[in-house]
Tab-separated table of C-alpha atoms and ligand atoms in Angstrom:
chain	number	residue	atom	x	y	z
O	1	MET	CA	55.158	6.169	80.413
O	2	HIS	CA	52.564	8.302	82.253
O	3	PRO	CA	49.490	6.232	83.206
O	4	ASP	CA	47.178	8.675	81.376
O	5	CYS	CA	49.074	8.061	78.136
O	6	GLN	CA	48.149	5.241	75.764
O	7	GLU	CA	51.062	5.559	73.351
O	8	ILE	CA	54.260	7.516	72.764
O	9	LEU	CA	54.406	9.061	69.289
O	10	PHE	CA	57.904	10.555	69.611
O	11	THR	CA	60.415	9.854	72.344
O	12	GLU	CA	62.584	12.445	74.065
O	13	ASP	CA	65.575	11.325	71.979
O	14	GLN	CA	63.667	11.472	68.697
O	15	ILE	CA	62.464	14.992	69.473
O	16	ALA	CA	65.967	16.137	70.493
O	17	ALA	CA	67.432	14.807	67.241
O	18	ARG	CA	64.769	16.565	65.167
O	19	VAL	CA	65.240	19.832	67.071
O	20	LYS	CA	68.945	19.731	66.148
O	21	GLU	CA	68.037	19.252	62.477
O	22	LEU	CA	65.580	22.149	62.572
O	23	ALA	CA	68.170	24.357	64.265
O	24	ALA	CA	70.620	23.591	61.453
O	25	GLU	CA	67.997	24.668	58.881
O	26	ILE	CA	67.293	27.858	60.835
O	27	ASN	CA	71.008	28.675	61.279
O	28	ASP	CA	71.404	28.259	57.540
O	29	CYS	CA	68.386	30.461	56.781
O	30	TYR	CA	69.413	33.413	58.939
O	31	LYS	CA	73.218	32.997	58.831
O	32	ASP	CA	74.594	36.246	60.268
O	33	LYS	CA	71.232	38.094	60.243
O	34	PRO	CA	69.852	38.672	63.749
O	35	VAL	CA	66.545	36.917	64.339
O	36	LEU	CA	63.873	37.527	66.959
O	37	LEU	CA	62.356	34.269	68.187
O	38	ILE	CA	58.821	34.692	69.508
O	39	SER	CA	57.566	31.824	71.609
O	40	ILE	CA	53.808	31.360	71.710
O	41	LEU	CA	52.935	30.488	75.292
O	42	LYS	CA	52.142	28.479	76.947
O	43	GLY	CA	52.717	25.454	74.745
O	44	GLY	CA	55.815	26.783	72.986
O	45	PHE	CA	58.061	27.240	76.011
O	46	ILE	CA	59.822	23.871	76.008
O	47	PHE	CA	60.455	23.846	72.271
O	48	LEU	CA	61.829	27.398	72.407
O	49	ALA	CA	64.185	26.466	75.243
O	50	ASP	CA	65.513	23.452	73.348
O	51	LEU	CA	65.657	25.136	69.950
O	52	CYS	CA	67.409	28.351	70.987
O	53	ARG	CA	70.196	26.389	72.671
O	54	GLN	CA	70.942	24.715	69.341
O	55	LEU	CA	71.077	27.981	67.380
O	56	THR	CA	74.345	29.617	66.483
O	57	CYS	CA	72.782	32.562	64.641
O	58	ASP	CA	72.364	35.860	66.472
O	59	CYS	CA	69.025	35.558	68.257
O	60	ARG	CA	66.867	37.217	70.862
O	61	VAL	CA	63.719	35.850	72.442
O	62	GLU	CA	60.281	37.287	73.138
O	63	PHE	CA	57.042	35.805	74.411
O	64	MET	CA	53.371	36.127	73.600
O	65	ALA	CA	50.664	34.223	75.433
O	66	VAL	CA	47.726	33.219	73.287
O	67	SER	CA	44.892	30.849	74.059
O	68	SER	CA	42.023	29.422	72.057
O	69	TYR	CA	41.360	26.016	73.618
O	70	GLY	CA	40.698	26.685	77.296
O	71	ASN	CA	40.101	23.270	78.857
O	72	ARG	CA	38.642	21.787	75.661
O	73	THR	CA	40.044	19.471	72.988
O	74	GLU	CA	38.561	21.500	70.093
O	75	SER	CA	39.484	25.096	69.286
O	76	THR	CA	36.859	27.549	70.519
O	77	GLY	CA	37.572	29.516	67.345
O	78	THR	CA	38.146	32.621	69.466
O	79	VAL	CA	41.778	33.569	69.940
O	80	ARG	CA	42.689	35.601	73.002
O	81	VAL	CA	46.020	37.392	73.405
O	82	LEU	CA	46.739	37.049	77.111
O	83	HIS	CA	50.169	38.665	76.985
O	84	ASP	CA	51.707	40.792	74.246
O	85	MET	CA	55.370	41.768	73.877
O	86	ALA	CA	56.951	45.110	74.549
O	87	THR	CA	59.451	44.819	71.658
O	88	ASN	CA	58.712	46.795	68.509
O	89	ILE	CA	59.197	44.261	65.683
O	90	GLU	CA	59.129	46.743	62.786
O	91	GLY	CA	61.999	45.927	60.430
O	92	LEU	CA	63.067	42.824	62.347
O	93	ASP	CA	63.397	39.255	61.072
O	94	VAL	CA	60.905	37.346	63.192
O	95	LEU	CA	60.567	33.613	63.685
O	96	LEU	CA	57.474	32.369	65.523
O	97	VAL	CA	58.169	29.280	67.601
O	98	GLU	CA	55.067	27.182	68.167
O	99	ASP	CA	54.378	23.780	69.671
O	100	ILE	CA	51.580	22.657	67.360
O	101	LEU	CA	49.663	23.716	64.278
O	102	ASP	CA	46.209	22.184	64.433
O	103	SER	CA	43.248	24.088	62.955
O	104	GLY	CA	45.650	26.961	62.229
O	105	ILE	CA	43.184	29.424	63.775
O	106	SER	CA	45.607	30.628	66.465
O	107	MET	CA	48.515	31.046	64.061
O	108	ARG	CA	46.431	32.785	61.411
O	109	TYR	CA	45.378	35.317	64.019
O	110	ILE	CA	48.923	35.803	65.334
O	111	MET	CA	50.443	36.136	61.849
O	112	GLU	CA	47.878	38.727	60.802
O	113	LEU	CA	48.436	40.644	64.010
O	114	LEU	CA	52.226	40.611	63.688
O	115	SER	CA	52.280	41.287	59.924
O	116	GLY	CA	50.527	44.556	60.694
O	117	ARG	CA	53.533	45.555	62.800
O	118	LYS	CA	55.711	45.444	59.661
O	119	PRO	CA	58.534	43.007	60.444
O	120	ALA	CA	61.199	42.619	57.724
O	121	SER	CA	60.254	38.940	57.539
O	122	LEU	CA	57.891	36.666	59.426
O	123	ARG	CA	58.431	32.909	59.444
O	124	LEU	CA	56.967	30.062	61.410
O	125	CYS	CA	58.612	27.087	63.050
O	126	THR	CA	56.448	24.416	64.663
O	127	ILE	CA	57.635	21.217	66.246
O	128	PHE	CA	54.362	19.370	65.543
O	129	ASP	CA	51.874	19.738	62.701
O	130	LYS	CA	48.457	18.094	62.391
O	131	PRO	CA	47.633	18.913	58.743
O	132	ASP	CA	44.392	16.879	58.663
O	133	ARG	CA	42.761	19.308	61.064
O	134	ARG	CA	43.605	22.511	59.229
O	135	VAL	CA	40.809	25.047	58.819
O	136	GLN	CA	43.030	28.022	57.993
O	137	PRO	CA	45.662	27.674	55.219
O	138	ILE	CA	48.802	28.048	57.333
O	139	HIS	CA	52.099	26.538	56.280
O	140	ALA	CA	55.128	26.242	58.563
O	141	ASP	CA	58.508	27.259	57.118
O	142	PHE	CA	60.175	24.807	59.515
O	143	CYS	CA	58.295	21.759	60.776
O	144	GLY	CA	59.502	19.018	63.110
O	145	PHE	CA	56.956	16.234	62.729
O	146	GLN	CA	53.616	15.726	61.022
O	147	ILE	CA	51.270	13.858	63.309
O	148	PRO	CA	47.902	12.107	62.895
O	149	ASP	CA	44.598	13.491	64.144
O	150	VAL	CA	44.862	12.322	67.756
O	151	PHE	CA	44.895	14.409	70.947
O	152	VAL	CA	48.509	14.697	72.029
O	153	ILE	CA	50.146	15.740	75.287
O	154	GLY	CA	53.668	16.401	76.489
O	155	TYR	CA	56.632	18.451	75.289
O	156	GLY	CA	54.726	21.632	76.237
O	157	LEU	CA	51.285	20.444	75.145
O	158	ASP	CA	48.542	20.147	77.721
O	159	TYR	CA	45.113	18.826	78.399
O	160	ALA	CA	43.417	21.118	80.951
O	161	GLU	CA	46.892	22.477	81.832
O	162	LYS	CA	48.333	19.075	82.760
O	163	TYR	CA	51.084	16.991	81.122
O	164	ARG	CA	53.151	19.860	79.646
O	165	ASN	CA	56.203	18.509	81.493
O	166	LEU	CA	56.219	15.063	79.866
O	167	PRO	CA	59.488	14.878	77.910
O	168	TYR	CA	57.910	12.935	75.018
O	169	LEU	CA	54.864	13.421	72.788
O	170	GLY	CA	52.132	11.018	73.838
O	171	VAL	CA	48.526	10.212	73.000
O	172	ILE	CA	46.156	10.721	75.927
O	173	LYS	CA	43.807	7.878	76.895
O	174	PRO	CA	40.220	8.747	75.887
O	175	GLU	CA	39.007	8.083	79.444
O	176	CYS	CA	41.301	10.871	80.704
O	177	ILE	CA	39.536	13.525	78.621
S	201	PRP	C1	47.377	25.425	71.497
S	201	PRP	C2	48.778	25.342	70.917
S	201	PRP	C3	48.729	26.276	69.740
S	201	PRP	C4	47.286	26.200	69.289
S	201	PRP	C5	47.177	25.346	68.077
S	201	PRP	O1	47.310	26.531	72.338
S	201	PRP	O2	49.750	25.705	71.856
S	201	PRP	O3	49.045	27.591	70.110
S	201	PRP	O4	46.551	25.618	70.380
S	201	PRP	O5	45.851	25.112	67.753
S	201	PRP	P1	45.128	25.683	66.479
S	201	PRP	O6	46.032	25.498	65.297
S	201	PRP	O7	43.877	24.811	66.360
S	201	PRP	O8	44.755	27.099	66.726
S	201	PRP	P2	46.147	26.727	73.426
S	201	PRP	O9	45.104	27.649	72.904
S	201	PRP	O10	45.672	25.379	73.897
S	201	PRP	O11	46.954	27.464	74.579
S	201	PRP	P3	48.256	26.921	75.384
S	201	PRP	O12	49.432	27.010	74.448
S	201	PRP	O13	48.351	27.876	76.537
S	201	PRP	O14	47.974	25.501	75.807
């Protein structure tokens, strides 16, 4: 375990097993309908890479970069789109692929933005969900794990841009924040 981590919440194997289960749900949902997966960077990149390789439905991938935390542990409340996609999503079945739902502020903003572009459907898949912290009423259609209100790192999630590469989900030591 990384020395800045005090506990592992989910191991690499546990996450991989859950990703397979989520992929089965998503395959079943879309069947032979093409789906556009939109990864929300940066945090969503590892989950997208794992999830899409378990999908058998017809899928394409796109990326948006959105940030609302900066180097802090609390949402600034201001969502910034750092990179938008070139693809026109009108009439497409879209699945947002996110690493974590926390306050829900980022996802609320993204969903409102993308709804305005008139996709045929817009669903959300998150690997981690912290429901106790929710400020905006966002519900994930596909959710990997509910987690307690602790600051987590790894599997794409950072603190001040570090730790995204840890293959597990861990709790950061308070002295490292
Ligand atoms: C994190 C995370 C989610 C969002 C969730 O992104 O990746 O997108 O915060 O938090 P919320 O539900 O409270 O809005 P962040 O802004 O840290 O950018 P990053 O993905 O580049 O780390």
